[in-house]
Coordinates of C-alpha atoms in Angstrom, one line a residue:
Chain W
M1 CA -16.0 96.5 -68.8
A2 CA -13.2 94.8 -65.1
L3 CA -13.3 91.3 -64.7
Y4 CA -14.1 91.5 -61.6
S5 CA -17.4 94.4 -59.5
E6 CA -16.4 97.2 -58.2
K7 CA -16.9 94.9 -54.4
L8 CA -15.5 92.5 -55.0
M9 CA -12.4 94.5 -56.7
D10 CA -12.2 96.7 -52.9
H11 CA -12.1 93.0 -51.1
F12 CA -8.9 91.9 -53.1
R13 CA -7.3 94.8 -52.6
H14 CA -7.9 95.8 -49.4
P15 CA -8.9 92.1 -48.2
R16 CA -10.6 92.1 -44.0
N17 CA -9.6 89.7 -41.8
V18 CA -6.3 88.5 -43.0
G19 CA -3.9 87.0 -40.7
S20 CA -4.2 83.9 -37.9
I21 CA -5.3 83.5 -34.9
E22 CA -3.4 81.6 -31.9
N23 CA -5.3 79.2 -29.9
A24 CA -8.1 79.0 -32.5
D25 CA -10.6 78.0 -31.4
G26 CA -11.8 75.6 -34.8
V27 CA -9.6 75.7 -37.9
G28 CA -10.3 75.2 -41.3
E29 CA -8.6 74.8 -44.5
V30 CA -9.3 73.4 -48.0
G31 CA -7.7 73.4 -51.7
N32 CA -4.4 72.4 -52.1
A33 CA -1.8 74.4 -55.0
K34 CA -1.3 71.9 -57.2
C35 CA -5.0 73.5 -58.1
G36 CA -4.1 76.4 -57.4
D37 CA -5.9 78.0 -54.2
I38 CA -5.8 77.3 -50.3
M39 CA -8.2 78.5 -48.2
K40 CA -7.2 78.6 -44.3
I41 CA -10.3 79.7 -42.0
Y42 CA -9.5 80.8 -38.2
L43 CA -12.4 81.5 -35.7
K44 CA -12.3 82.8 -32.3
I45 CA -16.1 81.1 -30.9
N46 CA -17.5 82.1 -27.8
N47 CA -21.0 81.4 -26.4
N48 CA -21.4 79.6 -29.9
V49 CA -21.1 82.8 -31.7
V50 CA -18.7 83.4 -33.9
E51 CA -15.9 86.2 -31.8
D52 CA -13.6 87.1 -34.6
A53 CA -12.3 85.2 -37.8
K54 CA -9.4 85.1 -39.7
F55 CA -7.8 83.6 -43.7
E56 CA -4.9 82.8 -44.9
T57 CA -6.0 82.4 -48.4
F58 CA -3.4 81.2 -51.6
G59 CA -4.9 81.7 -55.3
C60 CA -7.0 84.4 -57.5
G61 CA -7.8 87.1 -56.5
S62 CA -11.9 85.9 -56.8
A63 CA -10.2 83.9 -53.8
I64 CA -8.7 86.3 -51.7
A65 CA -12.2 88.4 -52.2
S66 CA -14.3 85.5 -51.2
S67 CA -12.3 84.9 -48.0
S68 CA -12.6 88.3 -46.8
M69 CA -15.8 88.4 -47.9
A70 CA -17.3 84.7 -46.3
T71 CA -15.1 86.3 -43.1
E72 CA -16.7 90.0 -42.6
L73 CA -20.0 87.4 -43.1
I74 CA -19.0 85.4 -39.8
K75 CA -18.4 87.8 -38.0
G76 CA -20.1 88.2 -35.4
K77 CA -23.1 85.7 -35.6
P78 CA -24.5 82.3 -34.0
L79 CA -22.9 79.1 -35.3
G80 CA -27.0 78.2 -36.3
E81 CA -26.3 81.0 -38.6
V82 CA -22.6 80.6 -39.8
K83 CA -23.4 77.3 -40.6
Q84 CA -26.1 78.1 -43.1
L85 CA -23.8 79.8 -45.2
T86 CA -23.9 79.6 -48.8
N87 CA -21.5 80.0 -51.2
K88 CA -24.2 81.9 -53.5
A89 CA -24.6 84.2 -50.5
V90 CA -20.8 85.1 -50.7
A91 CA -20.3 86.2 -54.3
E92 CA -23.5 88.5 -53.9
A93 CA -21.8 89.7 -51.1
L94 CA -20.0 90.2 -53.6
D95 CA -22.0 91.7 -56.5
G96 CA -21.8 88.8 -58.2
M97 CA -19.0 86.9 -59.9
P98 CA -17.4 85.3 -63.3
P99 CA -19.0 81.9 -63.7
H100 CA -15.7 79.9 -63.7
K101 CA -14.6 82.3 -61.1
M102 CA -18.5 80.5 -58.5
H103 CA -15.6 77.7 -57.0
C104 CA -13.5 80.5 -55.2
S105 CA -16.9 81.1 -53.5
V106 CA -17.6 77.2 -52.8
L107 CA -13.7 77.2 -51.3
A108 CA -15.0 79.7 -48.6
E109 CA -18.0 78.5 -47.4
E110 CA -16.5 74.4 -47.4
A111 CA -13.5 76.3 -45.5
I112 CA -15.6 77.7 -43.1
L113 CA -18.3 74.8 -42.8
A114 CA -14.0 72.7 -42.0
A115 CA -13.6 75.5 -40.0
L116 CA -17.3 74.2 -37.7
K117 CA -16.6 70.5 -38.1
D118 CA -12.8 71.1 -36.0
Y119 CA -14.2 73.6 -33.9
S120 CA -17.5 71.0 -33.2
E121 CA -14.0 68.2 -32.8
R122 CA -12.5 70.1 -30.7
T123 CA -14.9 70.4 -28.2
G124 CA -16.8 68.2 -28.9
N125 CA -20.3 70.3 -29.1
A126 CA -22.8 69.7 -31.5
V127 CA -22.9 72.7 -34.5
Chain Y
M1 CA 0.8 103.0 -67.7
I2 CA 3.5 100.6 -68.5
Y3 CA 2.7 97.9 -71.1
A4 CA 4.9 94.6 -71.1
D5 CA 2.5 92.9 -72.3
N6 CA 4.0 93.1 -75.7
A7 CA 4.2 89.2 -77.0
A8 CA -0.2 89.8 -76.4
T9 CA 0.0 92.4 -78.8
S10 CA 2.1 95.9 -79.4
K11 CA 0.5 99.2 -80.0
M12 CA 0.5 99.7 -84.3
S13 CA 3.4 101.7 -85.3
E14 CA 2.2 105.7 -86.4
A15 CA 3.8 105.3 -89.8
A16 CA 1.5 101.4 -89.6
I17 CA -1.2 103.8 -88.5
N18 CA -1.4 106.8 -90.8
T19 CA -0.7 103.6 -93.8
M20 CA -3.7 102.0 -92.5
V21 CA -5.8 105.4 -92.3
A22 CA -5.0 107.3 -95.4
L23 CA -6.2 103.7 -97.1
M24 CA -9.6 103.7 -95.7
N25 CA -9.6 107.5 -96.1
E26 CA -8.1 107.6 -99.8
N27 CA -8.1 104.3 -102.0
W28 CA -10.6 102.2 -100.3
G29 CA -11.4 100.3 -104.0
N30 CA -11.3 96.4 -104.1
A31 CA -8.4 95.0 -105.2
S32 CA -10.6 91.9 -107.9
S33 CA -12.1 95.0 -109.5
L34 CA -11.0 95.7 -112.4
Y35 CA -11.0 100.0 -112.9
G36 CA -8.3 102.0 -112.0
F37 CA -9.9 102.7 -108.4
G38 CA -9.5 99.5 -107.7
Q39 CA -6.9 98.4 -108.9
N40 CA -4.6 101.1 -107.1
A41 CA -5.5 99.2 -103.9
K42 CA -4.2 96.2 -106.2
E43 CA -1.1 97.7 -106.6
I44 CA -0.3 98.6 -102.7
L45 CA -1.8 95.0 -102.0
E46 CA 1.0 93.8 -104.2
K47 CA 3.8 96.3 -103.1
A48 CA 3.1 95.4 -99.6
R49 CA 3.4 90.9 -100.6
K50 CA 6.2 92.4 -102.5
D51 CA 8.0 94.2 -98.7
T52 CA 6.9 91.3 -96.3
A53 CA 8.9 89.1 -99.0
N54 CA 11.9 90.5 -98.5
V55 CA 12.2 90.6 -95.1
I56 CA 11.8 87.2 -95.1
G57 CA 14.2 86.7 -97.5
C58 CA 11.0 84.4 -100.3
K59 CA 9.4 85.0 -103.3
E60 CA 6.0 87.1 -103.6
T61 CA 4.3 84.9 -105.4
E62 CA 4.9 82.9 -102.0
I63 CA 3.2 85.2 -99.6
I64 CA -0.5 85.0 -98.8
F65 CA -2.7 87.4 -97.0
T66 CA -4.7 86.1 -93.5
S67 CA -6.3 87.3 -90.8
G68 CA -3.2 86.0 -88.8
G69 CA -1.3 83.8 -86.5
S70 CA -3.8 81.5 -86.5
E71 CA -5.5 80.8 -89.7
A72 CA -2.4 81.0 -90.9
D73 CA -1.0 77.2 -89.1
N74 CA -4.1 76.6 -89.6
Q75 CA -3.2 76.9 -93.6
A76 CA -0.4 75.3 -93.8
I77 CA -0.7 72.2 -91.2
L78 CA -3.7 70.9 -92.9
S79 CA -2.6 71.2 -95.9
A80 CA 0.6 69.8 -95.5
A81 CA -1.9 66.9 -94.0
A82 CA -3.9 66.4 -97.0
I83 CA -0.5 67.0 -99.1
G84 CA 0.3 63.3 -97.0
K85 CA -2.0 62.0 -97.1
A86 CA -2.7 61.7 -100.3
N87 CA 0.3 59.8 -100.1
G88 CA -0.5 57.4 -97.6
K89 CA 2.1 59.8 -94.6
T90 CA -0.5 60.0 -91.9
H91 CA 2.9 61.2 -88.9
I92 CA 3.2 64.4 -87.4
V93 CA 6.5 65.8 -85.3
S94 CA 5.7 68.7 -83.2
T95 CA 6.6 70.3 -80.1
A96 CA 4.4 70.1 -76.3
F97 CA 4.6 74.3 -76.3
E98 CA 3.1 74.5 -79.5
H99 CA 0.4 78.0 -79.5
H100 CA -3.0 75.9 -79.3
A101 CA -3.8 77.1 -82.7
V102 CA -0.9 74.6 -83.3
L103 CA -1.9 72.4 -81.3
H104 CA -5.7 72.0 -81.3
T105 CA -5.0 72.0 -85.2
L106 CA -3.0 68.4 -84.6
H107 CA -5.7 66.9 -82.2
K108 CA -8.5 67.4 -84.7
L109 CA -6.3 65.7 -86.9
K110 CA -5.2 63.2 -85.0
R111 CA -9.3 62.4 -83.8
E112 CA -9.0 62.1 -88.4
G113 CA -6.4 59.1 -87.6
F114 CA -3.4 61.3 -88.1
D115 CA -0.3 60.1 -85.9
I116 CA 1.7 62.7 -83.6
T117 CA 4.6 63.1 -82.0
L118 CA 4.9 65.9 -79.1
L119 CA 9.4 66.7 -78.9
D120 CA 9.8 67.2 -75.4
V121 CA 11.1 70.4 -75.1
H122 CA 13.3 69.5 -72.0
S123 CA 14.5 71.4 -68.8
N124 CA 15.4 74.4 -71.1
G125 CA 12.6 75.0 -73.7
I126 CA 14.8 74.7 -76.4
I127 CA 13.8 71.0 -78.9
I128 CA 17.3 69.1 -79.9
P129 CA 17.0 68.7 -83.2
K130 CA 18.9 65.3 -83.1
E131 CA 15.9 64.1 -81.4
V132 CA 13.7 65.7 -83.9
E133 CA 15.8 63.6 -86.5
A134 CA 15.4 60.4 -84.5
S135 CA 10.8 60.8 -84.9
I136 CA 11.1 61.1 -88.2
K137 CA 9.3 58.2 -89.3
D138 CA 8.9 57.0 -93.5
N139 CA 5.8 58.3 -93.0
T140 CA 6.1 61.5 -91.6
C141 CA 4.5 64.2 -94.0
L142 CA 5.0 67.1 -91.5
V143 CA 7.5 69.0 -89.1
T144 CA 6.0 72.1 -87.7
V145 CA 8.0 74.1 -84.6
M146 CA 7.4 77.1 -83.6
Y147 CA 10.7 80.0 -83.7
A148 CA 9.9 81.0 -80.3
N149 CA 7.6 79.9 -77.2
N150 CA 5.2 82.5 -76.6
E151 CA 5.2 82.3 -73.0
I152 CA 9.5 81.5 -72.1
G153 CA 10.4 83.4 -75.2
T154 CA 12.7 80.3 -76.4
I155 CA 15.1 80.8 -79.5
Q156 CA 14.4 77.0 -81.2
P157 CA 17.2 76.0 -83.7
I158 CA 15.3 76.0 -86.3
K159 CA 18.5 76.2 -88.7
E160 CA 19.0 72.8 -87.6
I161 CA 15.7 71.2 -88.1
G162 CA 15.0 72.7 -91.4
E163 CA 18.5 71.2 -92.3
I164 CA 16.9 67.4 -91.3
C165 CA 13.5 67.9 -92.9
K166 CA 14.7 69.3 -96.3
K167 CA 17.2 65.5 -95.9
K168 CA 14.8 63.3 -94.7
N169 CA 12.1 65.7 -97.2
V170 CA 9.7 66.3 -94.6
L171 CA 8.2 69.7 -94.8
F172 CA 8.3 71.7 -92.0
H173 CA 6.5 74.3 -90.6
T174 CA 7.4 76.7 -88.5
D175 CA 5.1 79.3 -86.0
A176 CA 7.5 82.8 -86.1
V177 CA 4.6 85.0 -85.0
Q178 CA 6.5 85.9 -82.2
A179 CA 9.8 85.7 -83.4
V180 CA 8.8 87.6 -86.7
G181 CA 10.3 91.5 -86.8
H182 CA 12.1 90.8 -83.5
I183 CA 15.0 88.6 -84.9
P184 CA 16.5 88.1 -88.5
I185 CA 14.6 85.0 -89.9
N186 CA 15.4 84.0 -93.8
V187 CA 13.1 81.5 -94.9
N188 CA 16.1 80.3 -97.2
T189 CA 19.3 79.0 -95.6
E190 CA 17.2 78.5 -93.1
N191 CA 15.2 75.2 -94.9
I192 CA 11.9 76.7 -93.6
D193 CA 9.6 75.4 -96.3
M194 CA 6.3 77.0 -94.4
L195 CA 5.9 80.0 -92.1
S196 CA 3.2 81.7 -90.3
A197 CA 3.7 85.4 -88.6
S198 CA 0.6 88.1 -87.1
A199 CA 0.9 91.4 -88.3
H200 CA 0.0 92.6 -84.9
K201 CA 2.3 91.4 -82.9
F202 CA 4.8 93.8 -84.7
K203 CA 3.0 96.6 -84.4
G204 CA 1.3 95.9 -87.5
P205 CA -3.3 96.0 -87.3
K206 CA -5.5 92.8 -84.9
G207 CA -7.2 90.6 -88.4
V208 CA -3.5 90.6 -90.3
G209 CA -0.9 88.1 -90.7
F210 CA 0.5 86.1 -93.6
L211 CA 1.5 82.5 -94.7
Y212 CA 4.7 81.5 -96.8
A213 CA 4.2 78.7 -98.4
K214 CA 7.2 77.4 -101.0
T215 CA 6.6 76.9 -104.6
G216 CA 5.4 73.7 -105.4
I217 CA 3.5 73.4 -101.9
N218 CA -0.4 72.9 -102.9
L219 CA -2.3 75.2 -100.1
S220 CA -5.5 73.7 -98.7
N221 CA -8.4 76.4 -98.4
I222 CA -9.6 77.3 -95.5
I223 CA -11.9 79.7 -96.9
E224 CA -13.6 79.4 -99.9
G225 CA -14.9 82.1 -102.2
G226 CA -13.5 83.6 -104.4
A227 CA -10.3 83.6 -106.4
Q228 CA -8.3 86.1 -104.1
E229 CA -4.9 85.2 -102.7
R230 CA -3.7 83.4 -106.2
G231 CA -7.4 81.6 -105.0
K232 CA -5.7 80.1 -101.6
R233 CA -7.9 82.0 -99.9
A234 CA -11.3 83.3 -100.4
G235 CA -12.4 87.2 -98.6
T236 CA -11.4 90.8 -100.0
E237 CA -8.1 91.7 -99.4
N238 CA -8.1 93.9 -96.2
V239 CA -5.5 96.8 -97.7
P240 CA -5.6 98.9 -95.3
G241 CA -4.3 96.5 -93.2
I242 CA -2.1 94.1 -95.3
A243 CA 0.0 97.7 -96.9
A244 CA -0.1 99.0 -92.8
A245 CA 1.3 95.2 -92.2
A246 CA 3.9 96.0 -94.4
V247 CA 5.0 99.1 -93.7
A248 CA 5.7 97.9 -89.5
L249 CA 7.5 94.6 -90.7
K250 CA 9.6 96.4 -92.8
E251 CA 10.1 99.4 -89.8
A252 CA 10.7 96.3 -87.7
S253 CA 12.9 94.4 -89.7
E254 CA 15.1 97.3 -90.1
K255 CA 15.4 98.3 -86.2
I256 CA 16.3 94.7 -84.9
S257 CA 19.4 94.8 -84.0
E258 CA 19.4 98.2 -82.8
N259 CA 16.5 97.2 -80.8
K260 CA 17.3 93.8 -79.6
E261 CA 20.2 95.4 -77.7
H262 CA 18.7 97.5 -76.3
I263 CA 15.4 95.7 -75.6
S264 CA 18.6 92.7 -74.6
K265 CA 20.2 95.1 -71.5
I266 CA 16.9 96.1 -70.1
R267 CA 15.6 92.5 -70.3
N268 CA 18.6 91.4 -68.2
R269 CA 18.8 94.3 -65.7
I270 CA 14.8 92.7 -65.2
I271 CA 15.6 89.7 -65.0
E272 CA 18.6 90.2 -62.8
G273 CA 16.3 92.0 -59.7
L274 CA 13.7 89.4 -60.5
S275 CA 16.3 86.9 -59.5
K276 CA 17.2 88.3 -56.8
I277 CA 13.5 87.4 -55.4
P278 CA 14.1 84.0 -52.8
H279 CA 12.5 80.4 -54.6
S280 CA 12.1 82.3 -58.0
A281 CA 13.0 80.8 -61.3
L282 CA 13.3 81.8 -64.3
N283 CA 11.5 80.1 -66.8
G284 CA 13.2 78.8 -69.9
D285 CA 17.1 79.1 -71.2
T286 CA 18.9 82.6 -70.6
T287 CA 20.4 83.3 -73.5
N288 CA 18.2 81.3 -76.9
R289 CA 15.6 84.0 -75.4
L290 CA 13.5 86.5 -77.4
P291 CA 15.1 89.9 -76.8
G292 CA 11.7 90.9 -74.6
N293 CA 11.1 87.9 -73.4
I294 CA 11.1 87.5 -69.1
S295 CA 8.9 84.6 -67.4
F296 CA 9.2 83.6 -63.8
C297 CA 7.9 81.5 -60.7
F298 CA 7.3 82.4 -57.7
E299 CA 6.2 79.7 -55.1
G300 CA 3.4 80.6 -52.9
V301 CA 2.0 82.6 -55.1
E302 CA -1.1 82.7 -57.4
G303 CA 0.1 84.1 -60.5
E304 CA -3.7 86.3 -61.1
S305 CA -3.6 87.5 -58.1
L306 CA 0.1 89.5 -59.1
L307 CA -1.1 90.2 -62.5
L308 CA -4.3 91.9 -60.6
L309 CA -2.1 94.0 -58.1
L310 CA 0.2 94.8 -60.9
D311 CA -2.9 95.8 -62.9
D312 CA -3.0 98.6 -59.7
K313 CA 0.2 99.7 -59.7
G314 CA -0.5 100.4 -63.4
I315 CA 2.1 97.5 -65.7
C316 CA 0.5 95.3 -68.4
A317 CA 1.5 91.8 -68.1
S318 CA 0.7 88.2 -68.2
S319 CA 0.6 84.8 -66.3
G320 CA 0.6 81.5 -67.2
S321 CA -1.8 80.8 -63.9
A322 CA -4.9 78.4 -64.5
C323 CA -6.8 81.6 -62.9
T324 CA -6.0 83.7 -66.2
S325 CA -6.4 80.2 -68.6
G326 CA -9.8 80.2 -67.3
S327 CA -9.8 76.0 -67.3
L328 CA -8.3 74.2 -64.3
D329 CA -4.4 73.4 -65.4
P330 CA -1.7 76.2 -65.8
S331 CA 0.1 76.6 -68.8
H332 CA 0.8 73.9 -71.1
V333 CA 4.5 75.6 -71.6
L334 CA 5.3 76.4 -68.2
L335 CA 4.5 71.7 -67.4
A336 CA 6.3 70.9 -70.8
I337 CA 8.9 72.4 -68.8
G338 CA 8.8 70.0 -65.9
R339 CA 7.4 73.0 -63.6
V340 CA 5.1 71.2 -61.8
H341 CA 1.6 72.9 -60.9
D342 CA 2.5 74.6 -57.5
V343 CA 4.7 76.1 -59.0
A344 CA 3.2 77.3 -63.2
H345 CA -0.2 78.8 -60.8
G346 CA 2.6 81.7 -59.5
S347 CA 3.9 82.2 -63.4
L348 CA 4.3 86.2 -64.7
R349 CA 6.4 87.0 -68.5
L350 CA 6.4 90.6 -68.9
S351 CA 7.7 91.1 -72.2
I352 CA 9.1 94.2 -73.4
D353 CA 9.8 95.8 -76.4
E354 CA 12.0 99.1 -76.9
T355 CA 10.3 102.0 -75.5
I356 CA 11.3 100.2 -71.9
T357 CA 13.8 102.3 -70.0
E358 CA 15.4 101.4 -67.2
K359 CA 13.3 103.6 -65.2
D360 CA 10.5 101.4 -65.8
A361 CA 12.7 98.7 -65.6
D362 CA 13.5 99.2 -61.2
Y363 CA 9.4 99.8 -61.1
I364 CA 9.5 97.2 -62.9
I365 CA 11.3 95.3 -60.6
R366 CA 10.8 97.2 -57.5
S367 CA 6.3 96.6 -57.9
V368 CA 7.4 92.7 -58.4
T369 CA 9.3 92.2 -55.6
E370 CA 6.7 94.6 -53.7
T371 CA 3.3 92.8 -54.8
V372 CA 5.3 88.7 -54.3
E373 CA 6.0 89.5 -50.8
Y374 CA 2.4 91.5 -49.8
L375 CA 0.8 87.7 -52.0
R376 CA 3.0 85.4 -49.2
S377 CA 2.5 87.5 -46.1
F378 CA -0.9 85.7 -46.3
S379 CA -0.6 83.0 -48.4
P380 CA -1.1 79.5 -46.8
L381 CA 1.0 77.3 -48.8
W382 CA 4.2 79.7 -48.2
K383 CA 3.5 79.6 -44.6
D384 CA 4.1 76.0 -44.7
L385 CA 7.0 75.7 -46.9
T386 CA 9.2 78.3 -44.6
T387 CA 7.8 76.9 -41.9
G388 CA 9.1 72.9 -43.4
K389 CA 5.5 72.1 -43.4
K390 CA 6.2 71.7 -46.9
E391 CA 9.2 71.4 -49.4
F392 CA 10.5 74.1 -51.4
I393 CA 10.5 73.2 -55.7
L394 CA 12.3 76.1 -56.5

């Protein structure tokens, strides 16, 4: 038995939306090097919809996979819906993760919320 | 597959497997039984004890077979603590980078009122005998220092420490789990009072180990029950496992110098290759290290993702990152040699054996280099380091 699900491993091996967005409308970075996880999410927002999302992550397999899945889940979604994304939804979309790795999905949720906050602060638009 | 995790466990030698299977088929009696069939097993057990004693230079009556290295460590330390306590001595000297089998036993004793000194292991991962000497007090009952570290492979000045302990009349135990069968050891000339070993680290079976305890040391029982192992370790002896362990140990010790030459040559080739990765560093002393140990830190990458991608490339290795240990802190060994958290998370340990080839070494170097480069390509930490937002540590 493997440590991670096939789906999680697929997102780890072939992460979607890797990279950064120039002139992003919102950027969120959470975690720190001391804890071994840093997640940074970039959002391109148009008409209150996430047009594009990209990520950069320093972290373990489940942190990379969580970033990949979270960006997939929010692309094309209205901000109201993006705001509602939970860590549980990210973990479930990856067919689950070991209990001691759940904090990786929490980081993904927090990174998205941080990016939305950044967007809101930059534009004055309430999210 | 390239198996480069021999410090975790090793593949059993063919001779050890054959010995074990043959005994399970033909000689499965209880070594404590009176009839001939049982006594045959006893004979095999005692031959294994003799062969084991010969390898480390002690008497056969000084070997207690255990379930492994952890049990041997527990028994050695708890025995010395009990002897000490009976004489009013409750101070123990050890090091900050011992295996958890030692450290957790010491923590337990601390809760019971023992005073524990953990010596600094310095940036090269080698303790200084003079500092051992200076730390010994009138009420010191034990000095326990590992022979070679399991993560960074550094070999400790055991003989010098043994001399100091002998002079100061303090019991000296060494956790030699990573050393036995890999480098020559003689408990007599090195003044070692107690030594722990584990068979699966030298191509023997799992679940078998031994404790050497010098004649006259009154061992305490960890497992109570029957009178096996001179009454010091109860439970029906695992004769097939013990005999296989002795065969593996004899084999390994006979090949020590031949293996050392080949393995350390390949080790140096890998170290040289991985040193070319920018902002990387070898952990532990360059010369006083086990022939098969390679331990590196790579800045800006996390160890678990590195291991998973190496696994995809057919390389089995390990890491001291928090994510592989199941806790939030990275390896206590890397922290003990002064690696900060940020860097310790990006560690890689390769532990090779004599089956490794130059071709394997080059494949490992290429794979690690590519994977580190790939993970750095989308690491926000690496970006901060290369754009000057953060300062490089390595």
